Amino acid sequence: MSTAQRTIPKAISSHFDSASLGKQRDFLPLKGTDHVEFYVGNARQAAHFYRTAFGMSLVAYAGPETGQRDRASYVVQQGKIRFVLTTPLSSDHPIAEHIHRHGDAVRVVALWVDDARSAWQETTSRGAVSAGEPNVLTDEHGEVVVSSIHTYGDTIHTFVEREKYGGPFMPGYRSINSDPIARPTGLIHIDHMVGNVGWHEMDKWVNFYTHVMGFSLYQHFDDKDISTEYSALMSKVMTNANGFVKFPINEPAVGKRRSQVEEYLDYFPGPGVQHIAMATNDILHTVNKLHEQGVEFLRVPHTYYTELQDRVGKIDEPIEELEELGILVDRDDEGYMLQIFTRPVEDRPTLFFEIIQRHGSRSFGKGNFKALFEALEREQQARGNL
Ligand code: FE2
């Protein structure tokens, strides 16, 4: 057994043994996700899409007009979900290189902390590669401290300390007070964010989140859980100590044909953020609105719904309405959850979104994997990539 494999049972036991967890010092306390920054080819238009399709509001802007000469950034928000859409203003900018390689893509998964200096110190002393030393940003609204480390692929984690800040987002940004074109859809917070990593890299990144970030293994799915006739993947869900931040990590597994994770790795190319799950308290309302506003979702066949009642038992939502919208349901010991996945939100088959509503269940929809993967394979087939 490799060293990497030996560490996993340890992580599971420490997560479930609350007595031992209580005694361990959480060296990286996280208050949640602060924001997600995308590097995009045209930030003004990307912001329009997230406002009119997903219902976010434009809340802040930075660019040449605010003294940021080399790039423009639009901050859009709904509930606690905050996206920053950034584009470079010249072709030789490092951000342009990222866009050339990955298309519009997530660059920064920013985490909200009390102490960005300590977060950087604790993680870099455990082996994280720095992507930015602690830096104090100030303006008339106060100060924000940021620091960054590298994670999988070209993705980075930025630690954001904003205790002493009262402005719209960060120093350098100007506030936008009302957004006449935002069409809210009831999305409230990020439930989890999934990364795809390369072949045989799962244990490397599980170890990174365990040892460098102090996360532990929360759930684990192997190719027996996640496979169809053609393709397979493995997934491990990592969580921080208070459970506010969950990062499932996917690795492709051997199947007869190219799996969705392989397709992602080929087109992104390389490891990166695969999907962002956003929570709602009323999935029927949210998905109805998103659908009306042009968001496209994956569809599963009618037979999924004829078998649903037997599989999940009684649920509050009418099954006909779920079928009409294509919403999936799964149940575990603690309750049930509803979820639906968008088609990729750009032309490369890379990033997509999940909409999720939890009724007690803390699962990730294991009972839906097969139906979902078959739906994904139909899409891959249509792209000529299966
Ligand atoms: Fe998910």
Short mmCIF file of C-alpha atoms and ligand atoms in Angstrom, two decimals:
data_model
loop_
_atom_site.label_atom_id
_atom_site.label_comp_id
_atom_site.label_asym_id
_atom_site.label_seq_id
_atom_site.Cartn_x
_atom_site.Cartn_y
_atom_site.Cartn_z
CA MET A 1 0.00 0.00 0.00
CA SER A 2 1.36 3.42 -0.91
CA THR A 3 1.88 6.18 1.63
CA ALA A 4 -0.88 8.17 -0.03
CA GLN A 5 -3.41 5.38 0.41
CA ARG A 6 -2.49 4.86 4.07
CA THR A 7 -3.35 8.45 4.93
CA ILE A 8 -6.96 8.19 3.79
CA PRO A 9 -8.46 5.94 6.50
CA LYS A 10 -6.77 8.22 9.04
CA ALA A 11 -8.54 11.23 7.56
CA ILE A 12 -11.91 9.45 7.69
CA SER A 13 -11.47 8.45 11.33
CA SER A 14 -10.38 11.91 12.42
CA HIS A 15 -13.42 13.44 10.71
CA PHE A 16 -15.89 11.19 12.48
CA ASP A 17 -14.15 11.13 15.84
CA SER A 18 -15.39 14.46 17.15
CA ALA A 19 -13.47 14.12 20.42
CA SER A 20 -10.15 13.97 18.62
CA LEU A 21 -11.27 16.69 16.20
CA GLY A 22 -12.12 18.98 19.09
CA LYS A 23 -8.64 18.65 20.53
CA GLN A 24 -6.88 19.34 17.25
CA ARG A 25 -6.16 22.97 16.59
CA ASP A 26 -7.71 24.09 13.29
CA PHE A 27 -4.67 25.83 11.82
CA LEU A 28 -6.70 27.18 8.89
CA PRO A 29 -10.06 28.40 10.23
CA LEU A 30 -12.30 29.35 7.28
CA LYS A 31 -15.43 31.48 7.49
CA GLY A 32 -16.60 30.35 4.05
CA THR A 33 -16.01 31.10 0.38
CA ASP A 34 -15.21 34.79 -0.13
CA HIS A 35 -15.48 34.93 -3.92
CA VAL A 36 -14.63 33.10 -7.12
CA GLU A 37 -12.65 35.00 -9.75
CA PHE A 38 -12.91 34.06 -13.42
CA TYR A 39 -10.45 35.22 -16.05
CA VAL A 40 -12.55 35.88 -19.15
CA GLY A 41 -12.14 37.26 -22.66
CA ASN A 42 -14.77 39.96 -22.23
CA ALA A 43 -15.70 40.72 -18.63
CA ARG A 44 -18.41 43.23 -19.50
CA GLN A 45 -20.32 40.63 -21.52
CA ALA A 46 -19.66 37.78 -19.06
CA ALA A 47 -21.08 39.97 -16.27
CA HIS A 48 -24.17 40.55 -18.41
CA PHE A 49 -24.67 36.78 -18.71
CA TYR A 50 -24.39 36.14 -14.96
CA ARG A 51 -26.79 39.04 -14.27
CA THR A 52 -29.51 38.23 -16.81
CA ALA A 53 -29.24 34.42 -16.89
CA PHE A 54 -28.21 33.50 -13.32
CA GLY A 55 -29.75 36.59 -11.70
CA MET A 56 -26.72 38.11 -10.02
CA SER A 57 -26.45 41.86 -9.38
CA LEU A 58 -23.50 44.01 -10.37
CA VAL A 59 -22.18 45.40 -7.06
CA ALA A 60 -18.67 46.70 -7.78
CA TYR A 61 -16.32 47.54 -10.62
CA ALA A 62 -12.61 48.22 -11.01
CA GLY A 63 -10.87 49.33 -14.21
CA PRO A 64 -9.09 52.26 -15.80
CA GLU A 65 -11.74 54.64 -14.40
CA THR A 66 -10.88 53.56 -10.85
CA GLY A 67 -7.10 53.58 -11.36
CA GLN A 68 -6.69 49.89 -12.30
CA ARG A 69 -4.93 50.45 -15.61
CA ASP A 70 -4.21 46.92 -16.85
CA ARG A 71 -7.52 45.09 -16.40
CA ALA A 72 -11.25 45.45 -15.74
CA SER A 73 -13.13 43.50 -13.06
CA TYR A 74 -16.89 43.26 -12.52
CA VAL A 75 -18.16 41.90 -9.19
CA VAL A 76 -21.57 40.23 -9.38
CA GLN A 77 -23.41 38.89 -6.35
CA GLN A 78 -26.53 36.98 -5.31
CA GLY A 79 -27.02 36.01 -1.67
CA LYS A 80 -23.54 35.18 -0.41
CA ILE A 81 -22.34 34.08 -3.85
CA ARG A 82 -19.84 36.53 -5.27
CA PHE A 83 -18.14 36.17 -8.67
CA VAL A 84 -15.43 38.47 -9.97
CA LEU A 85 -15.12 38.58 -13.77
CA THR A 86 -11.75 39.92 -14.85
CA THR A 87 -10.33 40.65 -18.29
CA PRO A 88 -6.90 42.02 -19.25
CA LEU A 89 -6.65 45.20 -21.30
CA SER A 90 -3.60 44.11 -23.32
CA SER A 91 -2.60 40.92 -25.10
CA ASP A 92 0.76 40.57 -23.32
CA HIS A 93 -0.85 40.53 -19.86
CA PRO A 94 -0.38 37.28 -17.84
CA ILE A 95 -4.18 37.02 -17.56
CA ALA A 96 -4.35 36.91 -21.38
CA GLU A 97 -2.08 33.86 -21.28
CA HIS A 98 -4.50 32.11 -18.89
CA ILE A 99 -7.41 32.86 -21.21
CA HIS A 100 -5.44 31.71 -24.25
CA ARG A 101 -4.80 28.39 -22.54
CA HIS A 102 -8.05 27.71 -20.70
CA GLY A 103 -10.71 29.90 -22.28
CA ASP A 104 -12.96 31.66 -19.77
CA ALA A 105 -12.13 29.84 -16.55
CA VAL A 106 -11.94 29.97 -12.78
CA ARG A 107 -8.56 31.27 -11.63
CA VAL A 108 -9.16 32.09 -7.95
CA VAL A 109 -11.16 30.23 -5.33
CA ALA A 110 -10.98 32.81 -2.54
CA LEU A 111 -11.56 31.81 1.08
CA TRP A 112 -12.73 34.16 3.83
CA VAL A 113 -10.44 34.13 6.87
CA ASP A 114 -9.84 36.11 10.06
CA ASP A 115 -6.10 36.24 9.48
CA ALA A 116 -4.69 36.13 5.94
CA ARG A 117 -1.08 36.34 7.19
CA SER A 118 -1.49 33.30 9.43
CA ALA A 119 -3.36 31.38 6.65
CA TRP A 120 -0.43 31.97 4.30
CA GLN A 121 2.16 31.13 6.97
CA GLU A 122 0.42 27.92 8.09
CA THR A 123 -0.12 26.61 4.55
CA THR A 124 3.24 27.58 3.02
CA SER A 125 5.08 26.14 6.05
CA ARG A 126 3.27 22.85 5.29
CA GLY A 127 4.39 22.84 1.66
CA ALA A 128 1.96 25.09 -0.24
CA VAL A 129 3.58 27.08 -3.05
CA SER A 130 2.99 30.79 -2.54
CA ALA A 131 1.11 32.66 -5.27
CA GLY A 132 1.22 35.97 -3.39
CA GLU A 133 2.67 36.98 -0.03
CA PRO A 134 0.38 38.72 2.46
CA ASN A 135 -0.49 42.14 1.07
CA VAL A 136 -2.44 44.95 2.76
CA LEU A 137 -4.80 46.86 0.45
CA THR A 138 -6.28 50.10 1.73
CA ASP A 139 -8.70 52.83 0.68
CA GLU A 140 -11.10 55.20 2.42
CA HIS A 141 -13.27 52.22 3.53
CA GLY A 142 -10.48 50.53 5.48
CA GLU A 143 -8.15 47.63 4.75
CA VAL A 144 -8.23 44.14 3.31
CA VAL A 145 -5.35 41.69 3.69
CA VAL A 146 -4.91 39.09 0.94
CA SER A 147 -2.45 36.23 0.40
CA SER A 148 -2.49 33.36 -2.10
CA ILE A 149 -1.27 29.81 -2.63
CA HIS A 150 -1.32 27.50 -5.65
CA THR A 151 -3.59 24.48 -5.83
CA TYR A 152 -4.34 22.07 -8.75
CA GLY A 153 -3.52 23.19 -12.30
CA ASP A 154 -3.41 26.96 -12.72
CA THR A 155 -5.95 27.48 -9.93
CA ILE A 156 -5.06 29.43 -6.79
CA HIS A 157 -6.61 29.92 -3.35
CA THR A 158 -6.61 33.50 -2.10
CA PHE A 159 -7.14 34.10 1.61
CA VAL A 160 -9.16 37.27 2.21
CA GLU A 161 -9.22 39.03 5.59
CA ARG A 162 -11.85 41.81 5.53
CA GLU A 163 -12.63 42.44 9.21
CA LYS A 164 -11.46 46.06 8.94
CA TYR A 165 -13.19 46.83 5.64
CA GLY A 166 -16.53 48.52 5.02
CA GLY A 167 -16.38 49.08 1.25
CA PRO A 168 -18.25 47.29 -1.57
CA PHE A 169 -15.69 44.59 -2.27
CA MET A 170 -12.02 45.49 -2.00
CA PRO A 171 -9.87 48.60 -2.16
CA GLY A 172 -9.71 49.83 -5.76
CA TYR A 173 -13.31 48.90 -6.56
CA ARG A 174 -16.12 51.38 -6.83
CA SER A 175 -19.56 50.52 -5.58
CA ILE A 176 -22.51 50.03 -7.97
CA ASN A 177 -25.62 50.83 -5.97
CA SER A 178 -28.39 49.35 -8.05
CA ASP A 179 -28.54 46.98 -10.97
CA PRO A 180 -31.52 47.53 -13.26
CA ILE A 181 -30.89 44.41 -15.36
CA ALA A 182 -30.28 41.78 -12.64
CA ARG A 183 -33.01 39.13 -12.56
CA PRO A 184 -32.63 37.32 -9.19
CA THR A 185 -33.28 33.57 -9.12
CA GLY A 186 -33.05 32.75 -5.40
CA LEU A 187 -29.48 31.42 -5.28
CA ILE A 188 -28.09 31.86 -1.78
CA HIS A 189 -24.65 30.40 -1.22
CA ILE A 190 -22.01 28.06 -2.66
CA ASP A 191 -22.60 24.48 -1.48
CA HIS A 192 -19.43 22.97 -2.95
CA MET A 193 -16.89 23.45 -5.73
CA VAL A 194 -15.46 20.52 -7.65
CA GLY A 195 -11.98 20.20 -9.11
CA ASN A 196 -10.96 17.77 -11.85
CA VAL A 197 -7.40 16.53 -11.45
CA GLY A 198 -5.28 14.37 -13.78
CA TRP A 199 -4.81 10.62 -13.94
CA HIS A 200 -3.37 9.21 -10.68
CA GLU A 201 -3.32 12.67 -9.07
CA MET A 202 -6.22 12.14 -6.69
CA ASP A 203 -4.11 11.08 -3.72
CA LYS A 204 -1.66 13.92 -4.27
CA TRP A 205 -4.48 16.47 -3.98
CA VAL A 206 -6.27 14.64 -1.15
CA ASN A 207 -2.96 14.83 0.71
CA PHE A 208 -2.59 18.52 -0.15
CA TYR A 209 -6.03 19.38 1.28
CA THR A 210 -5.42 17.12 4.29
CA HIS A 211 -1.92 18.18 5.30
CA VAL A 212 -1.52 21.67 3.85
CA MET A 213 -5.07 22.99 4.38
CA GLY A 214 -6.20 20.85 7.37
CA PHE A 215 -9.23 19.41 5.52
CA SER A 216 -10.46 15.86 6.01
CA LEU A 217 -12.13 13.25 3.82
CA TYR A 218 -15.91 13.60 4.03
CA GLN A 219 -17.20 11.19 1.40
CA HIS A 220 -15.59 8.89 -1.09
CA PHE A 221 -16.93 7.43 -4.35
CA ASP A 222 -15.09 4.97 -6.51
CA ASP A 223 -15.59 3.66 -10.01
CA LYS A 224 -18.16 1.15 -8.73
CA ASP A 225 -20.36 4.07 -7.62
CA ILE A 226 -19.66 6.29 -10.60
CA SER A 227 -19.59 4.27 -13.77
CA THR A 228 -21.74 3.51 -16.76
CA GLU A 229 -21.28 1.05 -19.58
CA TYR A 230 -18.69 3.38 -21.09
CA SER A 231 -16.94 5.60 -18.59
CA ALA A 232 -15.99 5.97 -14.93
CA LEU A 233 -14.57 8.40 -12.44
CA MET A 234 -13.50 8.50 -8.83
CA SER A 235 -14.37 11.28 -6.43
CA LYS A 236 -13.30 12.25 -2.91
CA VAL A 237 -15.06 15.05 -1.07
CA MET A 238 -12.73 17.09 1.16
CA THR A 239 -14.14 19.38 3.84
CA ASN A 240 -12.66 21.95 6.18
CA ALA A 241 -13.15 21.56 9.95
CA ASN A 242 -16.43 23.51 10.29
CA GLY A 243 -17.87 22.07 7.06
CA PHE A 244 -18.40 25.49 5.46
CA VAL A 245 -16.06 24.69 2.57
CA LYS A 246 -16.35 21.44 0.60
CA PHE A 247 -14.15 20.55 -2.33
CA PRO A 248 -14.91 17.27 -4.09
CA ILE A 249 -11.98 16.15 -6.24
CA ASN A 250 -12.51 14.01 -9.35
CA GLU A 251 -10.02 11.81 -11.13
CA PRO A 252 -10.84 9.85 -14.29
CA ALA A 253 -11.03 6.06 -14.00
CA VAL A 254 -10.52 3.49 -16.72
CA GLY A 255 -13.61 2.82 -18.83
CA LYS A 256 -14.35 1.61 -22.34
CA ARG A 257 -14.50 5.13 -23.69
CA ARG A 258 -13.41 8.67 -22.81
CA SER A 259 -15.06 9.83 -19.57
CA GLN A 260 -16.44 13.31 -18.89
CA VAL A 261 -13.41 14.07 -16.68
CA GLU A 262 -11.03 13.06 -19.49
CA GLU A 263 -12.98 15.25 -21.91
CA TYR A 264 -12.58 18.15 -19.47
CA LEU A 265 -8.85 17.51 -19.00
CA ASP A 266 -8.36 17.40 -22.79
CA TYR A 267 -10.24 20.63 -23.48
CA PHE A 268 -9.40 22.80 -20.44
CA PRO A 269 -6.63 21.51 -20.76
CA GLY A 270 -5.32 20.08 -17.50
CA PRO A 271 -6.74 20.22 -13.97
CA GLY A 272 -9.23 22.94 -13.04
CA VAL A 273 -12.59 23.76 -11.50
CA GLN A 274 -15.27 21.52 -13.04
CA HIS A 275 -18.44 22.77 -11.39
CA ILE A 276 -19.74 25.16 -8.77
CA ALA A 277 -22.82 24.03 -6.83
CA MET A 278 -25.08 26.88 -5.74
CA ALA A 279 -27.78 26.34 -3.12
CA THR A 280 -31.38 27.54 -3.17
CA ASN A 281 -34.25 27.18 -0.68
CA ASP A 282 -36.78 26.69 -3.50
CA ILE A 283 -35.35 24.73 -6.39
CA LEU A 284 -38.63 24.68 -8.36
CA HIS A 285 -38.72 28.49 -8.36
CA THR A 286 -34.99 28.86 -9.03
CA VAL A 287 -34.79 26.39 -11.90
CA ASN A 288 -37.99 27.78 -13.45
CA LYS A 289 -36.47 31.26 -13.46
CA LEU A 290 -33.08 30.07 -14.73
CA HIS A 291 -34.80 28.14 -17.50
CA GLU A 292 -36.86 31.20 -18.51
CA GLN A 293 -33.66 33.25 -18.52
CA GLY A 294 -31.95 30.91 -20.95
CA VAL A 295 -29.81 28.64 -18.74
CA GLU A 296 -29.59 25.20 -20.35
CA PHE A 297 -29.72 22.04 -18.23
CA LEU A 298 -28.86 18.37 -18.71
CA ARG A 299 -31.91 16.15 -19.17
CA VAL A 300 -32.49 12.61 -17.94
CA PRO A 301 -35.05 10.25 -19.55
CA HIS A 302 -38.68 9.79 -18.44
CA THR A 303 -37.87 6.40 -16.87
CA TYR A 304 -35.82 8.22 -14.20
CA TYR A 305 -39.08 9.72 -12.90
CA THR A 306 -41.16 6.54 -13.14
CA GLU A 307 -38.65 4.88 -10.81
CA LEU A 308 -38.19 7.90 -8.55
CA GLN A 309 -40.96 7.39 -5.98
CA ASP A 310 -39.76 3.85 -5.18
CA ARG A 311 -36.17 4.97 -4.85
CA VAL A 312 -36.55 8.10 -2.69
CA GLY A 313 -39.96 7.68 -0.98
CA LYS A 314 -42.08 10.66 -0.02
CA ILE A 315 -40.87 14.14 -0.92
CA ASP A 316 -42.55 17.55 -0.73
CA GLU A 317 -42.14 18.46 -4.40
CA PRO A 318 -44.57 17.11 -7.04
CA ILE A 319 -42.72 14.61 -9.24
CA GLU A 320 -44.40 15.94 -12.42
CA GLU A 321 -42.96 19.38 -11.74
CA LEU A 322 -39.52 17.92 -11.09
CA GLU A 323 -39.71 16.01 -14.36
CA GLU A 324 -40.84 19.05 -16.29
CA LEU A 325 -37.73 20.92 -15.13
CA GLY A 326 -35.39 17.90 -15.14
CA ILE A 327 -34.57 18.10 -11.40
CA LEU A 328 -32.97 15.00 -9.82
CA VAL A 329 -33.56 13.65 -6.31
CA ASP A 330 -31.51 11.50 -3.97
CA ARG A 331 -31.98 10.31 -0.39
CA ASP A 332 -29.73 9.12 2.40
CA ASP A 333 -30.18 8.40 6.15
CA GLU A 334 -30.50 12.07 7.00
CA GLY A 335 -32.99 13.26 4.42
CA TYR A 336 -33.13 14.05 0.74
CA MET A 337 -31.68 16.52 -1.71
CA LEU A 338 -32.65 17.90 -5.11
CA GLN A 339 -30.12 18.83 -7.77
CA ILE A 340 -29.77 19.74 -11.43
CA PHE A 341 -26.75 20.43 -13.63
CA THR A 342 -26.38 23.03 -16.35
CA ARG A 343 -24.76 22.28 -19.67
CA PRO A 344 -21.25 23.78 -19.87
CA VAL A 345 -21.57 27.58 -19.75
CA GLU A 346 -19.05 28.13 -22.53
CA ASP A 347 -18.12 26.46 -25.81
CA ARG A 348 -15.34 24.32 -24.40
CA PRO A 349 -16.93 21.36 -22.53
CA THR A 350 -15.44 22.51 -19.23
CA LEU A 351 -17.12 24.57 -16.47
CA PHE A 352 -20.75 23.99 -15.53
CA PHE A 353 -23.00 24.78 -12.55
CA GLU A 354 -25.13 22.69 -10.22
CA ILE A 355 -28.25 23.99 -8.49
CA ILE A 356 -28.92 22.17 -5.20
CA GLN A 357 -31.54 22.18 -2.45
CA ARG A 358 -30.90 20.11 0.65
CA HIS A 359 -33.69 18.67 2.81
CA GLY A 360 -31.45 17.22 5.53
CA SER A 361 -29.27 15.14 3.24
CA ARG A 362 -25.57 15.95 3.16
CA SER A 363 -24.94 13.70 0.16
CA PHE A 364 -23.72 14.60 -3.30
CA GLY A 365 -26.35 12.65 -5.23
CA LYS A 366 -24.77 9.21 -5.49
CA GLY A 367 -28.14 7.72 -6.54
CA ASN A 368 -28.17 10.06 -9.55
CA PHE A 369 -24.69 9.35 -10.84
CA LYS A 370 -25.72 6.70 -13.36
CA ALA A 371 -28.61 8.67 -14.91
CA LEU A 372 -26.49 11.78 -14.93
CA PHE A 373 -23.47 10.19 -16.50
CA GLU A 374 -25.56 8.68 -19.22
CA ALA A 375 -26.97 12.17 -19.89
CA LEU A 376 -23.41 13.53 -20.01
CA GLU A 377 -22.36 10.78 -22.40
CA ARG A 378 -25.21 11.70 -24.77
CA GLU A 379 -23.79 15.23 -24.80
CA GLN A 380 -20.23 13.96 -25.31
CA GLN A 381 -21.50 11.80 -28.15
CA ALA A 382 -23.10 14.86 -29.77
CA ARG A 383 -19.71 16.64 -29.57
CA GLY A 384 -17.94 13.62 -31.07
CA ASN A 385 -15.94 13.13 -27.86
CA LEU A 386 -17.15 9.78 -26.49
FE FE2 B 1 -21.73 18.65 -7.28
#
